[in-house]
Amino acid sequence: MWYMAAYAWAVIGAGPAGIAAVGRLLDRGIAAAKIAWIDPAFAAGDLGQKWRAVSSNTIAETFLNFLNGSAAFRFSEAPPLPLHDVDPNDTCALDLVADPLVWITAQLRERVDAFQTTATALFLGNRRWRIETDRQEVVSENVILAVGAVPKKLAYPGLDEIPVEVALDPDRLAERSLDGATVAVFGSSHSSMIVLPNLLRHPVKRVINFYQSPLKYAVYLDDWILFDDTGLKGRAAAWARENIDGVYPERLERCWVSSPEFDELLAQCDRAVYTVGFERRKLPETPQWGVLDYNRRNGILAPGLFGLGIAFPEYAEDPYGFGQYRVGLKKFMDYLDAVLPLWLLYRT
Ligand SMILES: Cc1cc2nc3c(=O)[nH]c(=O)nc-3n(C[C@H](O)[C@H](O)[C@H](O)COP(=O)(O)OP(=O)(O)OC[C@H]3O[C@@H](n4cnc5c(N)ncnc54)[C@H](O)[C@@H]3O)c2cc1C
């Protein structure tokens, strides 16, 4: 069934990137009644649902810049929030950011047309996108996909996996029986450097960290940050300097994945945590073309179809020519400011 009224813009996903997109469209004067917003939960995405207990890699000031960065967020009207009490130069638990995001979501939802469902397929015809969802069809001239990403996994057989969202959350980890366990932790990311001390707080027998390369640390320079997206920051960096590039704590071992000991050490493990990065969530089907990819400099997937957020991060080079994918709330907003004028022209 085709609905007569087409939206000008549909935003699929209500995580931080979807919130930024709806905010900026309103800021640009797109009428609220012309914006459709689709998400099964409207609960601030994975940050609000999976990562609340995780220590941030961004300082509080950067979060506040994001929250105050869109007039449509009306964040100045929000009730007093614990984020305001944090030292602006300090990192914080993501919880403190999730709550303001949930507050912003609630009041954006009152203005735009929100559909609490999952988009399953996208079709382009009649110069419109027809979005199939679990419940109804939504028709829009333009679509922003902000569907997020899921942790990547490796598939070593015989190891009982502890999901990253459990290993990153001390309360959920405490519910697991880890007595005498030997846990393999793969990766040397921000998440790895939070998971390792979390595990060592339990009566595990050993933790073996399997790594590929040296650690990278972010360095704060006057007007940019070296290794901003790939380097360790905040508490994770402090712990890593002391314990990984310093003195290993008791019960922690490390093993280079290409070393001759790899197989033998892996065979001694009974659990595994994979902190090896993220991959784009499965997109709604696009049967006209198969799986679509995006332009990593401007987010274009197809006419009137654009990608934003951790699923479609901007790729950019730093002043030394080092390329990295830009992931973070404020970065999504800044990127949107750069590409939205283009998206407004790249019509169906
Ligand atoms: C452990 C961890 C720590 C991080 N720390 C920070 C930090 O300190 N600072 C920072 O700025 N960033 C941080 N990030 C990075 C990033 O900001 C978050 O990952 C952010 O949640 C990504 O936002 P998103 O909107 O792109 O995706 P998500 O938060 O994953 O949101 C995507 C939304 O889309 C919905 N969706 C998916 N498919 C569909 C569909 N077909 N139809 C409808 N809805 C759909 C999902 O249900 C979800 O609600 C961190 C990330 C991780 C994993």
GROMACS .gro file of C-alpha atoms and ligand atoms in nm:
model
  401
    1MET     CA    1   0.000   0.000   0.000
    2TRP     CA    2   0.135   0.348  -0.088
    3TYR     CA    3   0.060   0.627   0.151
    4MET     CA    4  -0.035   0.947  -0.031
    5ALA     CA    5   0.152   1.179   0.200
    6ALA     CA    6   0.526   1.147   0.156
    7TYR     CA    7   0.768   1.270   0.416
    8ALA     CA    8   1.056   1.490   0.306
    9TRP     CA    9   1.297   1.297   0.529
   10ALA     CA   10   1.286   0.964   0.711
   11VAL     CA   11   1.550   0.888   0.972
   12ILE     CA   12   1.597   0.517   1.046
   13GLY     CA   13   1.753   0.462   1.388
   14ALA     CA   14   1.722   0.662   1.711
   15GLY     CA   15   2.070   0.620   1.854
   16PRO     CA   16   2.295   0.925   1.891
   17ALA     CA   17   2.334   0.955   1.511
   18GLY     CA   18   1.960   0.940   1.444
   19ILE     CA   19   1.902   1.196   1.720
   20ALA     CA   20   2.163   1.425   1.562
   21ALA     CA   21   1.999   1.384   1.219
   22VAL     CA   22   1.649   1.469   1.340
   23GLY     CA   23   1.785   1.766   1.536
   24ARG     CA   24   1.979   1.908   1.242
   25LEU     CA   25   1.690   1.861   0.995
   26LEU     CA   26   1.468   2.062   1.229
   27ASP     CA   27   1.743   2.321   1.278
   28ARG     CA   28   1.757   2.358   0.900
   29GLY     CA   29   1.389   2.444   0.888
   30ILE     CA   30   1.248   2.112   0.765
   31ALA     CA   31   0.892   2.103   0.904
   32ALA     CA   32   0.852   1.852   1.188
   33ALA     CA   33   0.545   1.706   1.014
   34LYS     CA   34   0.767   1.628   0.713
   35ILE     CA   35   1.006   1.411   0.917
   36ALA     CA   36   0.945   1.041   0.992
   37TRP     CA   37   1.158   0.874   1.259
   38ILE     CA   38   1.176   0.495   1.286
   39ASP     CA   39   1.325   0.285   1.568
   40PRO     CA   40   1.203  -0.021   1.761
   41ALA     CA   41   1.287   0.129   2.102
   42PHE     CA   42   1.365   0.505   2.097
   43ALA     CA   43   1.598   0.444   2.392
   44ALA     CA   44   1.917   0.626   2.278
   45GLY     CA   45   2.043   0.332   2.073
   46ASP     CA   46   2.318   0.106   2.195
   47LEU     CA   47   2.465   0.376   2.413
   48GLY     CA   48   2.137   0.388   2.605
   49GLN     CA   49   2.073   0.014   2.604
   50LYS     CA   50   2.409  -0.164   2.614
   51TRP     CA   51   2.691   0.068   2.709
   52ARG     CA   52   2.556   0.267   3.004
   53ALA     CA   53   2.805   0.121   3.253
   54VAL     CA   54   3.105   0.185   3.026
   55SER     CA   55   3.352   0.461   3.102
   56SER     CA   56   3.352   0.713   2.814
   57ASN     CA   57   3.647   0.796   2.595
   58THR     CA   58   3.513   1.148   2.545
   59ILE     CA   59   3.533   1.427   2.801
   60ALA     CA   60   3.211   1.569   2.948
   61GLU     CA   61   3.259   1.901   2.768
   62THR     CA   62   3.245   1.727   2.429
   63PHE     CA   63   2.919   1.557   2.525
   64LEU     CA   64   2.776   1.891   2.639
   65ASN     CA   65   2.885   2.048   2.308
   66PHE     CA   66   2.685   1.780   2.131
   67LEU     CA   67   2.380   1.816   2.356
   68ASN     CA   68   2.382   2.195   2.326
   69GLY     CA   69   2.478   2.181   1.959
   70SER     CA   70   2.131   2.163   1.809
   71ALA     CA   71   1.865   2.427   1.884
   72ALA     CA   72   1.600   2.162   1.819
   73PHE     CA   73   1.730   1.954   2.112
   74ARG     CA   74   1.608   2.232   2.350
   75PHE     CA   75   1.865   2.099   2.593
   76SER     CA   76   1.872   2.425   2.788
   77GLU     CA   77   1.519   2.331   2.903
   78ALA     CA   78   1.629   1.991   3.039
   79PRO     CA   79   1.609   1.933   3.415
   80PRO     CA   80   1.941   1.944   3.607
   81LEU     CA   81   2.143   1.636   3.516
   82PRO     CA   82   2.447   1.473   3.678
   83LEU     CA   83   2.648   1.537   3.358
   84HIS     CA   84   2.653   1.907   3.453
   85ASP     CA   85   2.833   1.821   3.779
   86VAL     CA   86   3.120   1.637   3.611
   87ASP     CA   87   3.450   1.822   3.560
   88PRO     CA   88   3.421   1.924   3.191
   89ASN     CA   89   3.769   1.784   3.123
   90ASP     CA   90   3.691   1.447   3.278
   91THR     CA   91   3.550   1.138   3.113
   92CYS     CA   92   3.237   0.985   3.271
   93ALA     CA   93   3.011   0.680   3.266
   94LEU     CA   94   2.808   0.672   2.943
   95ASP     CA   95   2.499   0.655   3.165
   96LEU     CA   96   2.535   1.026   3.223
   97VAL     CA   97   2.507   1.089   2.850
   98ALA     CA   98   2.238   0.830   2.787
   99ASP     CA   99   1.988   1.004   3.017
  100PRO     CA  100   2.007   1.342   2.839
  101LEU     CA  101   1.979   1.160   2.506
  102VAL     CA  102   1.663   0.986   2.626
  103TRP     CA  103   1.524   1.324   2.739
  104ILE     CA  104   1.599   1.479   2.398
  105THR     CA  105   1.447   1.179   2.220
  106ALA     CA  106   1.122   1.213   2.412
  107GLN     CA  107   1.072   1.572   2.320
  108LEU     CA  108   1.181   1.528   1.953
  109ARG     CA  109   0.933   1.241   1.925
  110GLU     CA  110   0.652   1.472   2.024
  111ARG     CA  111   0.723   1.689   1.722
  112VAL     CA  112   0.813   1.458   1.434
  113ASP     CA  113   0.618   1.147   1.329
  114ALA     CA  114   0.770   0.859   1.521
  115PHE     CA  115   0.717   0.495   1.419
  116GLN     CA  116   0.815   0.245   1.686
  117THR     CA  117   0.911  -0.042   1.458
  118THR     CA  118   1.195  -0.187   1.250
  119ALA     CA  119   1.254  -0.095   0.885
  120THR     CA  120   1.288  -0.414   0.682
  121ALA     CA  121   1.322  -0.303   0.320
  122LEU     CA  122   1.375   0.003   0.103
  123PHE     CA  123   1.254   0.055  -0.255
  124LEU     CA  124   1.312   0.354  -0.484
  125GLY     CA  125   1.040   0.443  -0.736
  126ASN     CA  126   0.827   0.742  -0.834
  127ARG     CA  127   1.117   0.950  -0.701
  128ARG     CA  128   1.027   0.835  -0.352
  129TRP     CA  129   1.165   0.584  -0.106
  130ARG     CA  130   0.914   0.330   0.010
  131ILE     CA  131   1.019   0.199   0.351
  132GLU     CA  132   0.871  -0.132   0.456
  133THR     CA  133   0.857  -0.182   0.830
  134ASP     CA  134   0.727  -0.455   1.057
  135ARG     CA  135   0.404  -0.258   1.088
  136GLN     CA  136   0.335  -0.024   0.798
  137GLU     CA  137   0.488   0.149   0.499
  138VAL     CA  138   0.643   0.491   0.519
  139VAL     CA  139   0.712   0.695   0.205
  140SER     CA  140   0.981   0.959   0.202
  141GLU     CA  141   1.178   1.161  -0.050
  142ASN     CA  142   1.501   1.110   0.143
  143VAL     CA  143   1.620   0.856   0.395
  144ILE     CA  144   1.902   0.873   0.650
  145LEU     CA  145   2.019   0.533   0.771
  146ALA     CA  146   2.159   0.554   1.124
  147VAL     CA  147   2.128   0.188   1.219
  148GLY     CA  148   2.441   0.145   1.428
  149ALA     CA  149   2.689  -0.141   1.456
  150VAL     CA  150   2.738  -0.462   1.649
  151PRO     CA  151   3.055  -0.601   1.807
  152LYS     CA  152   3.259  -0.815   1.568
  153LYS     CA  153   3.325  -1.170   1.674
  154LEU     CA  154   3.593  -1.424   1.608
  155ALA     CA  155   3.495  -1.785   1.600
  156TYR     CA  156   3.735  -1.991   1.807
  157PRO     CA  157   3.567  -2.321   1.882
  158GLY     CA  158   3.536  -2.465   2.230
  159LEU     CA  159   3.537  -2.130   2.409
  160ASP     CA  160   3.237  -2.010   2.603
  161GLU     CA  161   3.187  -1.651   2.483
  162ILE     CA  162   3.126  -1.369   2.731
  163PRO     CA  163   2.950  -1.102   2.519
  164VAL     CA  164   3.126  -0.764   2.517
  165GLU     CA  165   2.826  -0.588   2.665
  166VAL     CA  166   2.846  -0.824   2.966
  167ALA     CA  167   3.224  -0.797   3.005
  168LEU     CA  168   3.203  -0.416   2.992
  169ASP     CA  169   2.935  -0.399   3.263
  170PRO     CA  170   3.067  -0.487   3.613
  171ASP     CA  171   2.717  -0.572   3.743
  172ARG     CA  172   2.637  -0.808   3.459
  173LEU     CA  173   2.984  -0.964   3.474
  174ALA     CA  174   2.935  -1.027   3.847
  175GLU     CA  175   2.637  -1.250   3.763
  176ARG     CA  176   2.867  -1.493   3.577
  177SER     CA  177   3.054  -1.762   3.759
  178LEU     CA  178   3.418  -1.694   3.674
  179ASP     CA  179   3.582  -1.894   3.954
  180GLY     CA  180   3.898  -2.054   3.821
  181ALA     CA  181   3.824  -1.953   3.462
  182THR     CA  182   4.095  -1.881   3.209
  183VAL     CA  183   3.963  -1.605   2.990
  184ALA     CA  184   4.096  -1.511   2.648
  185VAL     CA  185   4.048  -1.144   2.566
  186PHE     CA  186   4.109  -1.061   2.201
  187GLY     CA  187   4.200  -0.705   2.104
  188SER     CA  188   4.374  -0.394   2.233
  189SER     CA  189   4.095  -0.142   2.193
  190HIS     CA  190   3.931   0.100   2.438
  191SER     CA  191   3.687  -0.181   2.523
  192SER     CA  192   3.973  -0.429   2.582
  193MET     CA  193   4.134  -0.196   2.834
  194ILE     CA  194   3.807  -0.179   3.029
  195VAL     CA  195   3.729  -0.550   3.005
  196LEU     CA  196   4.072  -0.661   3.131
  197PRO     CA  197   4.054  -0.484   3.471
  198ASN     CA  198   3.685  -0.579   3.500
  199LEU     CA  199   3.780  -0.947   3.467
  200LEU     CA  200   4.077  -0.922   3.702
  201ARG     CA  201   3.843  -0.801   3.978
  202HIS     CA  202   3.694  -1.153   3.975
  203PRO     CA  203   3.846  -1.478   4.101
  204VAL     CA  204   3.953  -1.582   3.752
  205LYS     CA  205   4.255  -1.808   3.732
  206ARG     CA  206   4.415  -1.620   3.442
  207VAL     CA  207   4.336  -1.369   3.175
  208ILE     CA  208   4.527  -1.396   2.849
  209ASN     CA  209   4.512  -1.091   2.624
  210PHE     CA  210   4.573  -1.181   2.259
  211TYR     CA  211   4.690  -0.877   2.062
  212GLN     CA  212   4.803  -0.785   1.712
  213SER     CA  213   4.982  -0.453   1.745
  214PRO     CA  214   5.125  -0.200   1.990
  215LEU     CA  215   4.880   0.016   2.182
  216LYS     CA  216   4.794   0.362   2.056
  217TYR     CA  217   4.726   0.655   2.286
  218ALA     CA  218   4.538   0.972   2.199
  219VAL     CA  219   4.743   1.291   2.247
  220TYR     CA  220   4.560   1.619   2.307
  221LEU     CA  221   4.721   1.894   2.099
  222ASP     CA  222   4.613   2.260   2.075
  223ASP     CA  223   4.341   2.223   1.815
  224TRP     CA  224   4.330   1.855   1.728
  225ILE     CA  225   4.383   1.516   1.885
  226LEU     CA  226   4.645   1.271   1.760
  227PHE     CA  227   4.491   0.921   1.724
  228ASP     CA  228   4.156   1.074   1.818
  229ASP     CA  229   3.956   0.773   1.699
  230THR     CA  230   4.198   0.485   1.735
  231GLY     CA  231   4.396   0.586   2.044
  232LEU     CA  232   4.319   0.504   2.406
  233LYS     CA  233   4.178   0.783   2.619
  234GLY     CA  234   4.058   0.847   2.973
  235ARG     CA  235   4.059   0.563   3.225
  236ALA     CA  236   4.131   0.299   2.962
  237ALA     CA  237   4.452   0.482   2.863
  238ALA     CA  238   4.559   0.532   3.225
  239TRP     CA  239   4.506   0.163   3.303
  240ALA     CA  240   4.687   0.049   2.988
  241ARG     CA  241   4.994   0.268   3.048
  242GLU     CA  242   5.028   0.134   3.399
  243ASN     CA  243   4.948  -0.231   3.337
  244ILE     CA  244   5.001  -0.323   2.973
  245ASP     CA  245   5.293  -0.102   2.876
  246GLY     CA  246   5.402  -0.102   3.241
  247VAL     CA  247   5.399  -0.405   3.469
  248TYR     CA  248   5.145  -0.680   3.408
  249PRO     CA  249   4.921  -0.735   3.709
  250GLU     CA  250   4.912  -1.081   3.859
  251ARG     CA  251   4.708  -1.333   3.659
  252LEU     CA  252   4.740  -1.132   3.334
  253GLU     CA  253   4.940  -1.261   3.040
  254ARG     CA  254   4.966  -1.128   2.690
  255CYS     CA  255   5.025  -1.314   2.367
  256TRP     CA  256   5.087  -1.180   2.017
  257VAL     CA  257   4.845  -1.360   1.785
  258SER     CA  258   5.127  -1.449   1.544
  259SER     CA  259   5.360  -1.590   1.808
  260PRO     CA  260   5.445  -1.963   1.818
  261GLU     CA  261   5.278  -1.991   2.161
  262PHE     CA  262   4.941  -1.878   2.033
  263ASP     CA  263   4.781  -2.221   1.984
  264GLU     CA  264   4.911  -2.359   2.311
  265LEU     CA  265   4.793  -2.061   2.516
  266LEU     CA  266   4.457  -2.049   2.344
  267ALA     CA  267   4.407  -2.418   2.425
  268GLN     CA  268   4.438  -2.329   2.796
  269CYS     CA  269   4.142  -2.087   2.779
  270ASP     CA  270   3.782  -2.180   2.847
  271ARG     CA  271   3.611  -1.840   2.798
  272ALA     CA  272   3.655  -1.567   2.540
  273VAL     CA  273   3.575  -1.199   2.508
  274TYR     CA  274   3.607  -1.047   2.160
  275THR     CA  275   3.688  -0.676   2.180
  276VAL     CA  276   3.796  -0.650   1.819
  277GLY     CA  277   3.584  -0.369   1.682
  278PHE     CA  278   3.240  -0.322   1.534
  279GLU     CA  279   3.062  -0.398   1.209
  280ARG     CA  280   2.759  -0.234   1.052
  281ARG     CA  281   2.425  -0.375   1.161
  282LYS     CA  282   2.233  -0.559   0.890
  283LEU     CA  283   2.066  -0.295   0.675
  284PRO     CA  284   1.704  -0.303   0.559
  285GLU     CA  285   1.695  -0.506   0.234
  286THR     CA  286   1.745  -0.315  -0.091
  287PRO     CA  287   1.643  -0.585  -0.342
  288GLN     CA  288   1.685  -0.347  -0.638
  289TRP     CA  289   2.063  -0.353  -0.589
  290GLY     CA  290   2.161  -0.605  -0.324
  291VAL     CA  291   2.371  -0.484  -0.031
  292LEU     CA  292   2.457  -0.115  -0.073
  293ASP     CA  293   2.783   0.046   0.032
  294TYR     CA  294   2.847   0.412   0.113
  295ASN     CA  295   3.088   0.682   0.014
  296ARG     CA  296   3.305   0.715   0.323
  297ARG     CA  297   3.375   1.085   0.261
  298ASN     CA  298   3.016   1.203   0.214
  299GLY     CA  299   2.783   0.925   0.331
  300ILE     CA  300   2.594   0.888   0.002
  301LEU     CA  301   2.450   0.538  -0.064
  302ALA     CA  302   2.204   0.620  -0.344
  303PRO     CA  303   2.002   0.923  -0.459
  304GLY     CA  304   1.821   1.046  -0.150
  305LEU     CA  305   1.973   0.770   0.065
  306PHE     CA  306   2.246   0.856   0.313
  307GLY     CA  307   2.435   0.692   0.599
  308LEU     CA  308   2.536   0.838   0.935
  309GLY     CA  309   2.676   0.723   1.267
  310ILE     CA  310   2.888   0.426   1.367
  311ALA     CA  311   2.744   0.221   1.078
  312PHE     CA  312   2.870   0.472   0.818
  313PRO     CA  313   3.149   0.670   0.980
  314GLU     CA  314   3.335   0.945   0.801
  315TYR     CA  315   3.687   0.851   0.694
  316ALA     CA  316   3.930   1.136   0.738
  317GLU     CA  317   4.305   1.191   0.756
  318ASP     CA  318   4.481   1.376   1.034
  319PRO     CA  319   4.753   1.638   0.968
  320TYR     CA  320   5.011   1.355   0.948
  321GLY     CA  321   4.809   1.174   0.684
  322PHE     CA  322   4.694   0.902   0.920
  323GLY     CA  323   4.345   0.789   0.815
  324GLN     CA  324   4.078   0.683   1.064
  325TYR     CA  325   3.705   0.639   1.086
  326ARG     CA  326   3.548   0.919   1.289
  327VAL     CA  327   3.318   0.777   1.556
  328GLY     CA  328   3.165   0.975   1.842
  329LEU     CA  329   2.860   1.185   1.914
  330LYS     CA  330   3.015   1.524   1.844
  331LYS     CA  331   3.186   1.389   1.534
  332PHE     CA  332   2.854   1.266   1.393
  333MET     CA  333   2.714   1.617   1.437
  334ASP     CA  334   3.017   1.792   1.284
  335TYR     CA  335   3.014   1.553   0.989
  336LEU     CA  336   2.644   1.611   0.940
  337ASP     CA  337   2.709   1.985   0.927
  338ALA     CA  338   2.961   1.922   0.651
  339VAL     CA  339   2.751   1.682   0.441
  340LEU     CA  340   2.390   1.786   0.499
  341PRO     CA  341   2.409   2.075   0.246
  342LEU     CA  342   2.518   1.814  -0.010
  343TRP     CA  343   2.248   1.567   0.094
  344LEU     CA  344   1.984   1.838   0.053
  345LEU     CA  345   2.092   1.867  -0.313
  346TYR     CA  346   2.144   1.496  -0.391
  347ARG     CA  347   1.777   1.428  -0.438
  348THR     CA  348   1.575   1.141  -0.575
  349LIG     C1  349   3.180   0.067   2.428
  349LIG     C2  350   3.162   0.195   2.353
  349LIG     C3  351   3.199   0.316   2.411
  349LIG     C4  352   3.181   0.436   2.343
  349LIG     N1  353   3.217   0.552   2.402
  349LIG     C5  354   3.193   0.669   2.338
  349LIG     C6  355   3.227   0.794   2.398
  349LIG     O1  356   3.281   0.800   2.507
  349LIG     N2  357   3.200   0.908   2.331
  349LIG     C7  358   3.143   0.907   2.208
  349LIG     O2  359   3.118   1.014   2.153
  349LIG     N3  360   3.114   0.789   2.147
  349LIG     C8  361   3.138   0.672   2.209
  349LIG     N4  362   3.108   0.554   2.146
  349LIG     C9  363   3.080   0.554   2.001
  349LIG    C10  364   2.945   0.591   1.951
  349LIG     O3  365   2.913   0.723   1.984
  349LIG    C11  366   2.833   0.497   1.994
  349LIG     O4  367   2.865   0.370   1.945
  349LIG    C12  368   2.698   0.538   1.941
  349LIG     O5  369   2.602   0.468   2.018
  349LIG    C13  370   2.670   0.509   1.796
  349LIG     O6  371   2.549   0.570   1.762
  349LIG     P1  372   2.462   0.528   1.637
  349LIG     O7  373   2.340   0.613   1.645
  349LIG     O8  374   2.543   0.533   1.513
  349LIG     O9  375   2.426   0.373   1.659
  349LIG     P2  376   2.340   0.296   1.772
  349LIG    O10  377   2.359   0.357   1.905
  349LIG    O11  378   2.372   0.153   1.755
  349LIG    O12  379   2.188   0.322   1.731
  349LIG    C14  380   2.130   0.263   1.618
  349LIG    C15  381   1.980   0.256   1.638
  349LIG    O13  382   1.919   0.214   1.515
  349LIG    C16  383   1.820   0.117   1.543
  349LIG     N5  384   1.802   0.034   1.424
  349LIG    C17  385   1.888  -0.055   1.369
  349LIG     N6  386   1.835  -0.111   1.259
  349LIG    C18  387   1.713  -0.057   1.244
  349LIG    C19  388   1.609  -0.076   1.150
  349LIG     N7  389   1.623  -0.161   1.047
  349LIG     N8  390   1.494  -0.007   1.165
  349LIG    C20  391   1.480   0.082   1.269
  349LIG     N9  392   1.575   0.106   1.361
  349LIG    C21  393   1.691   0.036   1.349
  349LIG    C22  394   1.876   0.041   1.661
  349LIG    O14  395   1.771  -0.027   1.729
  349LIG    C23  396   1.938   0.154   1.743
  349LIG    O15  397   1.841   0.212   1.829
  349LIG    C24  398   3.125   0.434   2.213
  349LIG    C25  399   3.091   0.312   2.156
  349LIG    C26  400   3.108   0.195   2.224
  349LIG    C27  401   3.068   0.068   2.159
   0.00000   0.00000   0.00000
